[in-house]
PDB file of C-alpha atoms in Angstrom:
ATOM      1  CA  SER K1303      13.682  27.720   2.390  1.00 68.00           C
ATOM      2  CA  ARG K1304      13.143  27.390   6.138  1.00 87.00           C
ATOM      3  CA  ILE K1305      12.551  23.652   5.763  1.00 91.00           C
ATOM      4  CA  CYS K1306      15.439  21.210   5.606  1.00 93.00           C
ATOM      5  CA  ALA K1307      15.121  17.447   5.176  1.00 93.00           C
ATOM      6  CA  SER K1308      17.741  14.765   5.573  1.00 94.00           C
ATOM      7  CA  ASP K1309      17.990  11.476   3.731  1.00 93.00           C
ATOM      8  CA  PRO K1310      20.986   9.199   3.228  1.00 92.00           C
ATOM      9  CA  VAL K1311      19.994   8.513  -0.400  1.00 94.00           C
ATOM     10  CA  ALA K1312      21.147  11.180  -2.874  1.00 95.00           C
ATOM     11  CA  GLY K1313      18.282  10.480  -5.301  1.00 95.00           C
ATOM     12  CA  GLN K1314      15.711  10.999  -2.552  1.00 94.00           C
ATOM     13  CA  ARG K1315      17.354  14.290  -1.540  1.00 94.00           C
ATOM     14  CA  ASP K1316      17.326  15.503  -5.141  1.00 96.00           C
ATOM     15  CA  SER K1317      13.683  14.527  -5.537  1.00 95.00           C
ATOM     16  CA  LEU K1318      12.654  16.281  -2.305  1.00 93.00           C
ATOM     17  CA  SER K1319      14.580  19.397  -3.223  1.00 94.00           C
ATOM     18  CA  GLN K1320      13.145  19.611  -6.739  1.00 95.00           C
ATOM     19  CA  THR K1321       9.567  18.605  -5.864  1.00 93.00           C
ATOM     20  CA  LEU K1322       9.152  20.595  -2.649  1.00 91.00           C
ATOM     21  CA  GLY K1323      11.708  23.357  -3.090  1.00 93.00           C
ATOM     22  CA  ILE K1324      13.370  22.631   0.255  1.00 94.00           C
ATOM     23  CA  ARG K1325      16.969  22.316   1.388  1.00 94.00           C
ATOM     24  CA  THR K1326      18.291  18.785   1.874  1.00 95.00           C
ATOM     25  CA  THR K1327      21.292  17.176   3.488  1.00 94.00           C
ATOM     26  CA  ALA K1328      22.667  13.693   4.023  1.00 95.00           C
ATOM     27  CA  LEU K1329      23.192  14.288   7.745  1.00 94.00           C
ATOM     28  CA  ASN K1330      20.332  14.371  10.270  1.00 93.00           C
ATOM     29  CA  GLY K1331      22.285  16.646  12.590  1.00 92.00           C
ATOM     30  CA  ASP K1332      22.765  19.250   9.854  1.00 93.00           C
ATOM     31  CA  ALA K1333      19.017  19.305   9.202  1.00 93.00           C
ATOM     32  CA  ALA K1334      18.172  19.656  12.906  1.00 93.00           C
ATOM     33  CA  VAL K1335      20.848  22.036  14.167  1.00 92.00           C
ATOM     34  CA  ASP K1336      18.802  25.265  13.858  1.00 91.00           C
ATOM     35  CA  ALA K1337      15.325  23.741  13.897  1.00 93.00           C
ATOM     36  CA  ASP K1338      12.424  24.829  16.088  1.00 93.00           C
ATOM     37  CA  VAL K1339      10.542  21.671  15.069  1.00 95.00           C
ATOM     38  CA  VAL K1340      12.055  18.319  14.114  1.00 95.00           C
ATOM     39  CA  VAL K1341       9.799  15.746  12.460  1.00 95.00           C
ATOM     40  CA  LEU K1342      11.158  12.234  12.817  1.00 95.00           C
ATOM     41  CA  ALA K1343       9.652  10.105  10.067  1.00 92.00           C
ATOM     42  CA  VAL K1344      11.913   7.087  10.087  1.00 91.00           C
ATOM     43  CA  LYS K1345      11.304   3.358  10.208  1.00 92.00           C
ATOM     44  CA  PRO K1346      10.621   2.204  13.771  1.00 92.00           C
ATOM     45  CA  GLN K1347      13.590  -0.167  13.745  1.00 94.00           C
ATOM     46  CA  GLU K1348      15.883   2.797  12.950  1.00 94.00           C
ATOM     47  CA  MET K1349      14.365   5.293  15.413  1.00 96.00           C
ATOM     48  CA  ARG K1350      16.570   4.615  18.429  1.00 96.00           C
ATOM     49  CA  ALA K1351      19.812   5.013  16.473  1.00 95.00           C
ATOM     50  CA  VAL K1352      18.585   8.203  14.781  1.00 95.00           C
ATOM     51  CA  ALA K1353      17.312   9.674  18.055  1.00 96.00           C
ATOM     52  CA  GLU K1354      20.482   8.913  19.984  1.00 96.00           C
ATOM     53  CA  GLN K1355      22.553  10.395  17.170  1.00 94.00           C
ATOM     54  CA  LEU K1356      20.478  13.613  17.318  1.00 95.00           C
ATOM     55  CA  ALA K1357      20.426  13.964  21.119  1.00 95.00           C
ATOM     56  CA  SER K1358      23.550  16.130  21.406  1.00 94.00           C
ATOM     57  CA  THR K1359      22.475  18.327  18.474  1.00 94.00           C
ATOM     58  CA  LEU K1360      19.044  18.948  20.029  1.00 94.00           C
ATOM     59  CA  SER K1361      20.297  19.503  23.588  1.00 90.00           C
ATOM     60  CA  ASN K1362      21.145  23.196  23.095  1.00 88.00           C
ATOM     61  CA  ARG K1363      18.138  24.428  21.165  1.00 89.00           C
ATOM     62  CA  ARG K1364      15.594  21.940  22.631  1.00 92.00           C
ATOM     63  CA  PRO K1365      13.139  21.995  19.712  1.00 94.00           C
ATOM     64  CA  LEU K1366       9.770  20.303  19.608  1.00 96.00           C
ATOM     65  CA  VAL K1367      10.134  16.779  18.195  1.00 97.00           C
ATOM     66  CA  ILE K1368       7.203  15.241  16.326  1.00 97.00           C
ATOM     67  CA  SER K1369       7.428  11.483  15.844  1.00 95.00           C
ATOM     68  CA  VAL K1370       5.643   9.742  12.989  1.00 93.00           C
ATOM     69  CA  ALA K1371       7.035   6.272  13.800  1.00 89.00           C
ATOM     70  CA  ALA K1372       4.568   3.536  14.668  1.00 87.00           C
ATOM     71  CA  GLY K1373       5.075   1.643  17.900  1.00 88.00           C
ATOM     72  CA  ILE K1374       7.770   3.874  19.387  1.00 93.00           C
ATOM     73  CA  ARG K1375       6.557   5.044  22.799  1.00 94.00           C
ATOM     74  CA  ALA K1376       6.989   8.718  23.682  1.00 95.00           C
ATOM     75  CA  ALA K1377       8.856   7.930  26.919  1.00 96.00           C
ATOM     76  CA  ASP K1378      11.472   5.930  25.001  1.00 96.00           C
ATOM     77  CA  LEU K1379      11.854   8.640  22.391  1.00 96.00           C
ATOM     78  CA  THR K1380      12.157  11.343  25.058  1.00 96.00           C
ATOM     79  CA  ARG K1381      14.864   9.326  26.830  1.00 96.00           C
ATOM     80  CA  TRP K1382      16.795   8.633  23.610  1.00 97.00           C
ATOM     81  CA  LEU K1383      16.640  12.325  22.639  1.00 96.00           C
ATOM     82  CA  GLY K1384      17.856  13.563  26.021  1.00 94.00           C
ATOM     83  CA  GLY K1385      14.598  14.912  27.436  1.00 93.00           C
ATOM     84  CA  VAL K1386      13.287  17.214  24.698  1.00 95.00           C
ATOM     85  CA  ALA K1387       9.547  17.864  24.225  1.00 95.00           C
ATOM     86  CA  VAL K1388       7.980  15.057  22.149  1.00 97.00           C
ATOM     87  CA  VAL K1389       4.647  14.771  20.371  1.00 97.00           C
ATOM     88  CA  ARG K1390       3.892  11.268  19.143  1.00 96.00           C
ATOM     89  CA  THR K1391       1.582  11.090  16.150  1.00 95.00           C
ATOM     90  CA  MET K1392      -0.212   8.320  14.279  1.00 91.00           C
ATOM     91  CA  PRO K1393      -1.378   9.567  10.875  1.00 90.00           C
ATOM     92  CA  ASN K1394      -3.299   7.189   8.630  1.00 86.00           C
ATOM     93  CA  ARG K1395      -2.557   6.382   4.994  1.00 84.00           C
ATOM     94  CA  PRO K1396      -4.725   9.161   3.449  1.00 87.00           C
ATOM     95  CA  ALA K1397      -2.332  11.637   5.109  1.00 87.00           C
ATOM     96  CA  LEU K1398      -0.065  10.956   2.125  1.00 85.00           C
ATOM     97  CA  TYR K1399      -2.636  12.864   0.065  1.00 87.00           C
ATOM     98  CA  GLY K1400      -3.469  15.586   2.598  1.00 87.00           C
ATOM     99  CA  GLN K1401      -6.744  13.869   3.534  1.00 88.00           C
ATOM    100  CA  GLY K1402      -5.666  12.012   6.665  1.00 88.00           C
ATOM    101  CA  ALA K1403      -6.671  11.686  10.275  1.00 87.00           C
ATOM    102  CA  THR K1404      -3.929  11.872  12.890  1.00 91.00           C
ATOM    103  CA  GLY K1405      -3.969  10.985  16.567  1.00 92.00           C
ATOM    104  CA  MET K1406      -1.575  13.089  18.643  1.00 96.00           C
ATOM    105  CA  PHE K1407      -0.142  12.626  22.139  1.00 97.00           C
ATOM    106  CA  ALA K1408       2.010  15.199  23.949  1.00 97.00           C
ATOM    107  CA  THR K1409       4.492  14.341  26.697  1.00 96.00           C
ATOM    108  CA  ALA K1410       4.407  16.350  29.925  1.00 93.00           C
ATOM    109  CA  GLY K1411       7.208  18.648  28.730  1.00 91.00           C
ATOM    110  CA  VAL K1412       5.235  19.957  25.730  1.00 96.00           C
ATOM    111  CA  THR K1413       3.999  23.526  26.195  1.00 96.00           C
ATOM    112  CA  THR K1414       0.673  24.908  24.992  1.00 96.00           C
ATOM    113  CA  GLU K1415       2.523  26.827  22.283  1.00 96.00           C
ATOM    114  CA  GLN K1416       4.276  23.639  21.138  1.00 96.00           C
ATOM    115  CA  ARG K1417       0.948  21.759  21.058  1.00 96.00           C
ATOM    116  CA  GLU K1418      -0.430  24.486  18.784  1.00 96.00           C
ATOM    117  CA  LEU K1419       2.685  24.283  16.617  1.00 95.00           C
ATOM    118  CA  ALA K1420       2.406  20.479  16.347  1.00 96.00           C
ATOM    119  CA  GLY K1421      -1.265  20.844  15.418  1.00 94.00           C
ATOM    120  CA  ALA K1422      -0.371  23.344  12.708  1.00 94.00           C
ATOM    121  CA  VAL K1423       2.330  21.070  11.291  1.00 94.00           C
ATOM    122  CA  MET K1424       0.058  18.022  11.224  1.00 94.00           C
ATOM    123  CA  SER K1425      -2.856  19.995   9.741  1.00 92.00           C
ATOM    124  CA  ALA K1426      -0.896  19.874   6.475  1.00 91.00           C
ATOM    125  CA  VAL K1427      -1.898  16.206   6.137  1.00 91.00           C
ATOM    126  CA  GLY K1428      -5.520  16.401   7.311  1.00 91.00           C
ATOM    127  CA  VAL K1429      -7.421  16.580  10.574  1.00 91.00           C
ATOM    128  CA  SER K1430      -5.947  15.716  13.964  1.00 91.00           C
ATOM    129  CA  VAL K1431      -7.209  14.810  17.406  1.00 91.00           C
ATOM    130  CA  TRP K1432      -5.330  15.050  20.701  1.00 94.00           C
ATOM    131  CA  VAL K1433      -5.507  12.144  23.118  1.00 93.00           C
ATOM    132  CA  GLU K1434      -4.750  12.447  26.838  1.00 93.00           C
ATOM    133  CA  GLN K1435      -3.289   8.953  27.201  1.00 93.00           C
ATOM    134  CA  GLU K1436      -0.751   7.533  24.804  1.00 93.00           C
ATOM    135  CA  ALA K1437      -2.555   4.173  24.769  1.00 89.00           C
ATOM    136  CA  HIS K1438      -5.502   5.935  23.128  1.00 89.00           C
ATOM    137  CA  LEU K1439      -3.410   6.343  19.976  1.00 88.00           C
ATOM    138  CA  ASP K1440      -4.025   2.634  19.414  1.00 78.00           C
ATOM    139  CA  ILE K1441      -7.779   3.284  19.365  1.00 76.00           C
ATOM    140  CA  VAL K1442      -7.386   6.178  16.930  1.00 72.00           C
ATOM    141  CA  SER K1443      -5.205   3.923  14.776  1.00 68.00           C
ATOM    142  CA  ALA K1444      -7.753   1.115  14.732  1.00 70.00           C
ATOM    143  CA  VAL K1445     -10.700   3.334  13.863  1.00 68.00           C
ATOM    144  CA  SER K1446      -8.897   5.503  11.309  1.00 63.00           C
ATOM    145  CA  GLY K1447      -7.095   2.686   9.534  1.00 60.00           C
ATOM    146  CA  SER K1448      -3.538   3.493  10.637  1.00 55.00           C
ATOM    147  CA  SER K1449      -2.743   0.048  11.911  1.00 48.00           C
ATOM    148  CA  THR K1450      -1.250  -2.825   9.944  1.00 44.00           C
ATOM    149  CA  SER K1451      -4.665  -4.463   9.711  1.00 38.00           C
ATOM    150  CA  ARG K1452      -5.850  -1.664   7.421  1.00 36.00           C
ATOM    151  CA  ARG K1453      -5.399  -4.034   4.495  1.00 36.00           C
ATOM    152  CA  HIS K1454      -8.383  -5.982   5.756  1.00 33.00           C
ATOM    153  CA  SER K1455     -10.730  -3.163   6.694  1.00 29.00           C
ATOM    154  CA  SER K1456      -9.705   0.441   6.145  1.00 29.00           C
ATOM    155  CA  PHE K1457     -13.121   1.847   7.051  1.00 32.00           C
ATOM    156  CA  LEU K1458     -15.330   0.636   9.825  1.00 29.00           C
ATOM    157  CA  PRO K1459     -18.790   2.226  10.013  1.00 31.00           C
ATOM    158  CA  LEU K1460     -19.667   2.814  13.655  1.00 32.00           C
ATOM    159  CA  GLY K1461     -23.111   4.343  13.429  1.00 31.00           C
ATOM    160  CA  GLY K1462     -26.672   3.595  14.433  1.00 30.00           C
ATOM    161  CA  CYS K1463     -27.340   1.467  17.459  1.00 30.00           C
ATOM    162  CA  CYS K1464     -24.340  -0.783  17.014  1.00 31.00           C
ATOM    163  CA  ARG K1465     -21.550  -0.463  19.524  1.00 33.00           C
ATOM    164  CA  PRO K1466     -17.946  -0.203  18.372  1.00 37.00           C
ATOM    165  CA  GLY K1467     -15.731  -2.898  19.799  1.00 36.00           C
ATOM    166  CA  LEU K1468     -13.217  -0.488  21.284  1.00 37.00           C
ATOM    167  CA  GLY K1469     -11.224  -2.254  23.908  1.00 38.00           C
ATOM    168  CA  ARG K1470     -12.102  -5.615  22.388  1.00 37.00           C
ATOM    169  CA  GLY K1471     -10.437  -5.177  19.001  1.00 39.00           C
ATOM    170  CA  ARG K1472     -11.568  -4.534  15.455  1.00 37.00           C
ATOM    171  CA  ARG K1473     -12.900  -8.056  14.951  1.00 38.00           C
ATOM    172  CA  ALA K1474     -15.404  -7.507  17.742  1.00 35.00           C
ATOM    173  CA  ALA K1475     -16.406  -4.216  16.147  1.00 34.00           C
ATOM    174  CA  ARG K1476     -16.878  -5.873  12.745  1.00 36.00           C
ATOM    175  CA  ARG K1477     -19.042  -8.620  14.293  1.00 36.00           C
ATOM    176  CA  ARG K1478     -21.260  -5.941  15.813  1.00 35.00           C
ATOM    177  CA  TYR K1479     -21.653  -3.988  12.581  1.00 34.00           C
ATOM    178  CA  ARG K1480     -24.941  -4.363  10.773  1.00 35.00           C
ATOM    179  CA  PRO K1481     -25.511  -2.846   7.341  1.00 39.00           C
ATOM    180  CA  PRO K1482     -27.738   0.262   7.083  1.00 42.00           C
ATOM    181  CA  GLY K1483     -31.433  -0.634   7.126  1.00 43.00           C
ATOM    182  CA  SER K1484     -30.931  -3.563   9.437  1.00 39.00           C
ATOM    183  CA  SER K1485     -33.740  -3.728  11.995  1.00 43.00           C
ATOM    184  CA  ARG K1486     -31.866  -4.775  15.089  1.00 43.00           C
ATOM    185  CA  CYS K1487     -28.425  -4.674  16.656  1.00 42.00           C
ATOM    186  CA  PRO K1488     -26.500  -7.869  17.077  1.00 41.00           C
ATOM    187  CA  PRO K1489     -26.010  -9.059  20.653  1.00 45.00           C
ATOM    188  CA  GLY K1490     -22.987  -8.016  22.610  1.00 41.00           C
TER     189      GLY K1490
END
């Protein structure tokens, strides 16, 4: 298999290998050493340590790195990884089932070819949309249900004459929402 995943837990590695038919290893560096694309899907609180550990491994080959960690800014990740090309993504929960929506942001060092490659990788979990400013990932997250507040409202209808509360938060958007068939928009 051309895909290799790393996980410190032996049971997880066995499960990934059997379920997906991919190679696995306990060491992140071993998984990344010959990679053209590295997907970092680690907990945000562990990202810096993982990235700094991988920096020397990635310095020779300089692969595209796709981050799936919430709240880790692309500039920080790029610095921790030693300047490699980084695409920051924010997939929502349905991505677990191949039905997701993902916001994607590319740092200045990402080539057109790498953008296409990142799009192809993320298409495996659903649709994706590129944003020109990293801050816009927060908007994609709020509308698609990627944020932590998804427990309260995972779908927010934004149709008709009602205005979404982008820039003012999801609560403002919910206050503006009127059920279908309503005759007038709320003020605001």
